[in-house]
Short mmCIF file of C-alpha atoms in Angstrom, two decimals:
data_model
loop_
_atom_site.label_atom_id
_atom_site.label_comp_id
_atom_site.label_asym_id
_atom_site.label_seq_id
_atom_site.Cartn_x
_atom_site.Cartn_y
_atom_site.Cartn_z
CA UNK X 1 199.31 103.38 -20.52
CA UNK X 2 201.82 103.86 -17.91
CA UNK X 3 205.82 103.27 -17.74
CA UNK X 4 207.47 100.46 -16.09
CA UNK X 5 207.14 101.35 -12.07
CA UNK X 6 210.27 100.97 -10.18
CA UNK X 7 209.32 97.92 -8.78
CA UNK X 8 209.19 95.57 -11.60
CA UNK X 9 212.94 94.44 -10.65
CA UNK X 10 213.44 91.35 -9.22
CA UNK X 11 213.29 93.02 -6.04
CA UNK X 12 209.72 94.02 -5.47
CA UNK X 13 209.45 94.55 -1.87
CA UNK X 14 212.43 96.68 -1.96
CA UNK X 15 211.65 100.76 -1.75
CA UNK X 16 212.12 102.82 -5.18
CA UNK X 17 214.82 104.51 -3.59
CA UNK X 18 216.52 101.37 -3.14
CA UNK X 19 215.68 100.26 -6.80
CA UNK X 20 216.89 103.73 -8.36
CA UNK X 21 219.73 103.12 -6.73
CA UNK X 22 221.00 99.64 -7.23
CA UNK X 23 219.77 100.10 -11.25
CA UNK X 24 219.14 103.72 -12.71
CA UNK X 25 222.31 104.92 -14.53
CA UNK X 26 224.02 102.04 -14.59
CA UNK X 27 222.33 99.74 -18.13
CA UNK X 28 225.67 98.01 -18.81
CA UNK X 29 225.57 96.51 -15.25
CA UNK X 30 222.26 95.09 -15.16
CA UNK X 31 220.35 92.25 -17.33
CA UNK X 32 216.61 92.92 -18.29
CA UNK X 33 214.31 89.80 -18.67
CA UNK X 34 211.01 90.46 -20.21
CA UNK X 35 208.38 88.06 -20.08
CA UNK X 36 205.52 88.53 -22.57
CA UNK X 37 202.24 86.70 -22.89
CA UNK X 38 198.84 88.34 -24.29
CA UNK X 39 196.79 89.97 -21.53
CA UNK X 40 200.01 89.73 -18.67
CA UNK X 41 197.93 88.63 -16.19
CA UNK X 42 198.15 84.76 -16.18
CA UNK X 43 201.34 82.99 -17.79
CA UNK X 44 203.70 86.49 -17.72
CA UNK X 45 203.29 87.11 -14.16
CA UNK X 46 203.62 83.33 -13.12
CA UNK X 47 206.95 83.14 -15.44
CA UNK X 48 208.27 86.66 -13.80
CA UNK X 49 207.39 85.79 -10.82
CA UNK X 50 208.50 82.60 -10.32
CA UNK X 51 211.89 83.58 -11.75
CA UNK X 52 212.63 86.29 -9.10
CA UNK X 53 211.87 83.28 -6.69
CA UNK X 54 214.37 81.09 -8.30
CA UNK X 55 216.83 83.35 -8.34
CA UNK X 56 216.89 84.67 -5.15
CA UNK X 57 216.64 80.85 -3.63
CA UNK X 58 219.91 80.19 -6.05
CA UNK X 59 221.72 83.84 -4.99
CA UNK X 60 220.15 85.00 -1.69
CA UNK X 61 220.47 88.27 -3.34
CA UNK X 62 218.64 91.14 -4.90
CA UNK X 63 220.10 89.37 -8.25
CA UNK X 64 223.67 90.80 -8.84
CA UNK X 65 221.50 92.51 -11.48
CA UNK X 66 218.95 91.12 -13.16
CA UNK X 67 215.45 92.81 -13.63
CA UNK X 68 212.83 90.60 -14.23
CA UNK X 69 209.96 92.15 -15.66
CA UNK X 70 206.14 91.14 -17.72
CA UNK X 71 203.81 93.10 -20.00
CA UNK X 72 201.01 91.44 -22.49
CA UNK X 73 200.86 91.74 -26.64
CA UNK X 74 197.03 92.51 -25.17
CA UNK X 75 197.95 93.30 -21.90
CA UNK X 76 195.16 94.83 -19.01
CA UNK X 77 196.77 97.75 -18.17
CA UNK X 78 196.56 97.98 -14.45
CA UNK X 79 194.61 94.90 -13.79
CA UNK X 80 195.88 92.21 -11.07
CA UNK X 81 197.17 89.23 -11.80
CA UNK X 82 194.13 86.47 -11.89
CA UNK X 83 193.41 84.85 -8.38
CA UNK X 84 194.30 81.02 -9.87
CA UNK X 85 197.68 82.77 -11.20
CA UNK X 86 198.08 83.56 -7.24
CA UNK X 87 197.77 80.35 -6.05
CA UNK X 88 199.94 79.07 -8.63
CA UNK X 89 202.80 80.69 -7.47
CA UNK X 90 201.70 80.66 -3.46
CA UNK X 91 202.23 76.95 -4.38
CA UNK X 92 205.91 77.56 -5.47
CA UNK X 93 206.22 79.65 -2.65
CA UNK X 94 206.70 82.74 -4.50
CA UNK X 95 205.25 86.43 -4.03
CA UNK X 96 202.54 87.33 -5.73
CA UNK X 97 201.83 90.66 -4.51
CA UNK X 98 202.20 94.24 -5.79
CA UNK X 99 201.42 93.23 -9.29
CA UNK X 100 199.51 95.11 -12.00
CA UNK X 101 199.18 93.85 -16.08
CA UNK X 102 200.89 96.72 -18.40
CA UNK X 103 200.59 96.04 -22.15
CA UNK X 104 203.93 95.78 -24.15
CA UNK X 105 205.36 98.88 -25.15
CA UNK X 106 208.45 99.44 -27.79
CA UNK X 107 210.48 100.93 -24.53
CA UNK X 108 210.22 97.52 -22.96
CA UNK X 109 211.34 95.86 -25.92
CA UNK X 110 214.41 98.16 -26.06
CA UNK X 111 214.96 97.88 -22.76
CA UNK X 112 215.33 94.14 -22.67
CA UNK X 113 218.19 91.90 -23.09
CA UNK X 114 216.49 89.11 -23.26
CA UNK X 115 212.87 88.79 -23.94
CA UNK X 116 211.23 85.11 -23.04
CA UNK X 117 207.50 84.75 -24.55
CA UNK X 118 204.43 82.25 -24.21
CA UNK X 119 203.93 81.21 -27.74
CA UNK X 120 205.34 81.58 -31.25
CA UNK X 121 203.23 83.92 -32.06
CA UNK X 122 204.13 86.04 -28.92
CA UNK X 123 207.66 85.83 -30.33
CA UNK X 124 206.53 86.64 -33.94
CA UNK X 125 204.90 89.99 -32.10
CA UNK X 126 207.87 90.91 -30.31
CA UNK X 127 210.10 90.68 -33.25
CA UNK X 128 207.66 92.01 -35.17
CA UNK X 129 208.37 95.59 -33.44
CA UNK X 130 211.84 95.69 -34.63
CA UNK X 131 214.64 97.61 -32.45
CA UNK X 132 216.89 94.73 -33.55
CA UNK X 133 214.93 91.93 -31.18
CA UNK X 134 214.95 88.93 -33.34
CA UNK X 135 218.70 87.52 -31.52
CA UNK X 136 217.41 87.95 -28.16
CA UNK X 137 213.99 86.72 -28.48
CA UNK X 138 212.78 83.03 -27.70
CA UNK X 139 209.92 81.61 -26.38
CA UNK X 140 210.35 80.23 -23.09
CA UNK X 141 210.44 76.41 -23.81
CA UNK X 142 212.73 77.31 -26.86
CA UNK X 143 215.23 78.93 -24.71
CA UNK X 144 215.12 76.56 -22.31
CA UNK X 145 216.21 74.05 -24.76
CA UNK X 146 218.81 75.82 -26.02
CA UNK X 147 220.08 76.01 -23.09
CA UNK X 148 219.50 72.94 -21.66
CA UNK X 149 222.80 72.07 -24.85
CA UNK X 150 224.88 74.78 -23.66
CA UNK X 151 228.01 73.33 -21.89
CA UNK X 152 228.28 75.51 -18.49
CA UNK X 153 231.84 75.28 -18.71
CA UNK X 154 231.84 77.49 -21.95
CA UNK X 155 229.84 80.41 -19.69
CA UNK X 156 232.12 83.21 -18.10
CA UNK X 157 231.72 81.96 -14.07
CA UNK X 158 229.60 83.44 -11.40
CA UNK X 159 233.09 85.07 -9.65
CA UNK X 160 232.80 87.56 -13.25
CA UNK X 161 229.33 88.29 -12.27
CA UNK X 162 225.66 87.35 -13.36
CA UNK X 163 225.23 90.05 -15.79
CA UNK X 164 228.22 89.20 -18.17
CA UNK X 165 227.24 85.12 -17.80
CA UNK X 166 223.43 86.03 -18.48
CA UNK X 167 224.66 88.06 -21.96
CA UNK X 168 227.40 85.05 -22.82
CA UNK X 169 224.25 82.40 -22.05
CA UNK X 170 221.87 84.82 -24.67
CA UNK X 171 224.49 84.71 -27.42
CA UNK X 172 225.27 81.13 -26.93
CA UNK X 173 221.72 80.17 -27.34
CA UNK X 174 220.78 82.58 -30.40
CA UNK X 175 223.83 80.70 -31.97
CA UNK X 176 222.31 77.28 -31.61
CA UNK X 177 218.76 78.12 -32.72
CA UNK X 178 219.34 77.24 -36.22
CA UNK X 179 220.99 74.20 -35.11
CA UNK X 180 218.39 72.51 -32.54
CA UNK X 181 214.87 72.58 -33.83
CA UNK X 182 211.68 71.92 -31.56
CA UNK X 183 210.52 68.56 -32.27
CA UNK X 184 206.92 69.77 -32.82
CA UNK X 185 205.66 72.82 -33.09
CA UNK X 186 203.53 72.84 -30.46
CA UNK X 187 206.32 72.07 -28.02
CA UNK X 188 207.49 75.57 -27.76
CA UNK X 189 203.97 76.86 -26.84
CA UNK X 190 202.50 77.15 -23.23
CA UNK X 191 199.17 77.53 -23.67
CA UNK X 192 196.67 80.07 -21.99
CA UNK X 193 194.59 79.37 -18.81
CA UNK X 194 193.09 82.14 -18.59
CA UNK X 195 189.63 81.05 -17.57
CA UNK X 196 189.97 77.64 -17.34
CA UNK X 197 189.95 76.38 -13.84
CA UNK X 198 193.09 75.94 -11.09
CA UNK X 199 193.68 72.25 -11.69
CA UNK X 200 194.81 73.52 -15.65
CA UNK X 201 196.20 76.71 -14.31
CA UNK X 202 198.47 74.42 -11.57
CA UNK X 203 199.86 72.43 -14.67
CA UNK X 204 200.22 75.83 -16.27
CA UNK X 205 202.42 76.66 -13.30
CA UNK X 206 204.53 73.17 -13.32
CA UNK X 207 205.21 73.91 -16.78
CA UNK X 208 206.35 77.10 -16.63
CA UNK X 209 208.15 76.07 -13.70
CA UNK X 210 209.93 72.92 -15.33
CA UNK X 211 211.11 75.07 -18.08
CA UNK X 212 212.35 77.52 -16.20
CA UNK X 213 214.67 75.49 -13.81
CA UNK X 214 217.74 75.03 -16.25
CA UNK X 215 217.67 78.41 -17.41
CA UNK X 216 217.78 80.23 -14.07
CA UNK X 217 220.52 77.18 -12.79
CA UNK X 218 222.08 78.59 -16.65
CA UNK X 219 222.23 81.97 -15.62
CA UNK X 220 223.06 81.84 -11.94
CA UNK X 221 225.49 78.40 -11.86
CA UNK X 222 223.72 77.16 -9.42
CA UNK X 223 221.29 74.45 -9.67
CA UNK X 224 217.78 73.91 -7.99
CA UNK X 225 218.22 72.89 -4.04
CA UNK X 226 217.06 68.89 -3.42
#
């Protein structure tokens, strides 16, 4: 198994030496996002993906920050992402490239501040390996939800910078969870596509997509361009 490669910021196509220096050193002034699905080569690298394209459309920046990052309960070390999971996000317009499935490691876990899963039982995995990750642990659609009854006037504003509004947004929503159940249980869960052809992959991808809109407008105040 390897360790997380310097370029699983947000900022890919930057250089390592431009990573090490905008992150190494300095853990209170960034904000790790870990996005965890079972072999991390279909719905984790569409979610992390797709967020470092939202964010960078909302910010036009390397992310004031944030690190988004993806590894797999079962995850294919080294493998690419699958060629439908491509598509999927050359669809949203995002970058696909330079990817390779790691599986989930306790350092990734500790390194995280928030960590955004596939299923329940993704969560139940993750919390499972301790290092005090139950508070900032969620599935996807459950954060999103959460979030989605946060008042964005309560958040500290952009001007105070992303990483101290993406830490107030985590505690906010770990606050409401005992508060604002899922309707079902199924309606935290995005399901697996892995082998099932594009057209389910593609409403994979909307999915993941649609839940991911009010948390990155959450973290970034501002919303999705029209």
């Amino acid at each position: 198994m390897t360790a997380p490669g310097p370029g699983r910021g947000i900022g890919s196509g930057e250089s390592a030496a431009e990573i090490t220096t905008t992150f190494v050193g300095l853990p209170r002034d960034s904000f790790r996002i870990l996005h965890v699905s079972t072999g991390n080569v279909c719905r984790s690298p569409i979610t992390e993906r797709l967020t470092r394209h939202a964010v960078r459309e909302r910010l036009g920046i390397l992310g004031g920050g944030l690190i988004v990052e993806s590894a797999g309960t079962w995850g294919h070390e080294g493998a690419p992402m699958e060629s439908h999971a491509e598509t999927v996000l050359a669809d949203f317009g995002a970058d696909a490239s330079g990817f390779t499935g790691r599986e989930l490691l306790d350092e990734h876990v500790i390194r995280a501040d928030l960590v955004l899963t596939a299923t329940r039982d993704h969560r139940a995995q993750v919390i499972s390996m301790g290092h005090s990750a139950g508070l900032r642990t969620f599935t996807l659609k459950e954060f999103t939800r959460l979030v989605k009854a946060i008042d964005p006037a309560t958040l500290p504003p952009l001007e105070e910078g992303v990483v101290i509004r993406a830490r107030a947004l985590v505690r906010a929503a770990a606050a409401l969870r005992g508060w604002l159940l899922a309707p079902t249980a199924e309606a935290d869960e995005v399901y697996d596509p892995y082998g099932a052809p594009l057209t389910f992959f593609r409403s994979i991808g909307d999915e993941i997509h649609q839940a991911l809109d009010p948390v990155v407008t959450a973290l970034t105040g501002v919303p999705a361009k029209t």
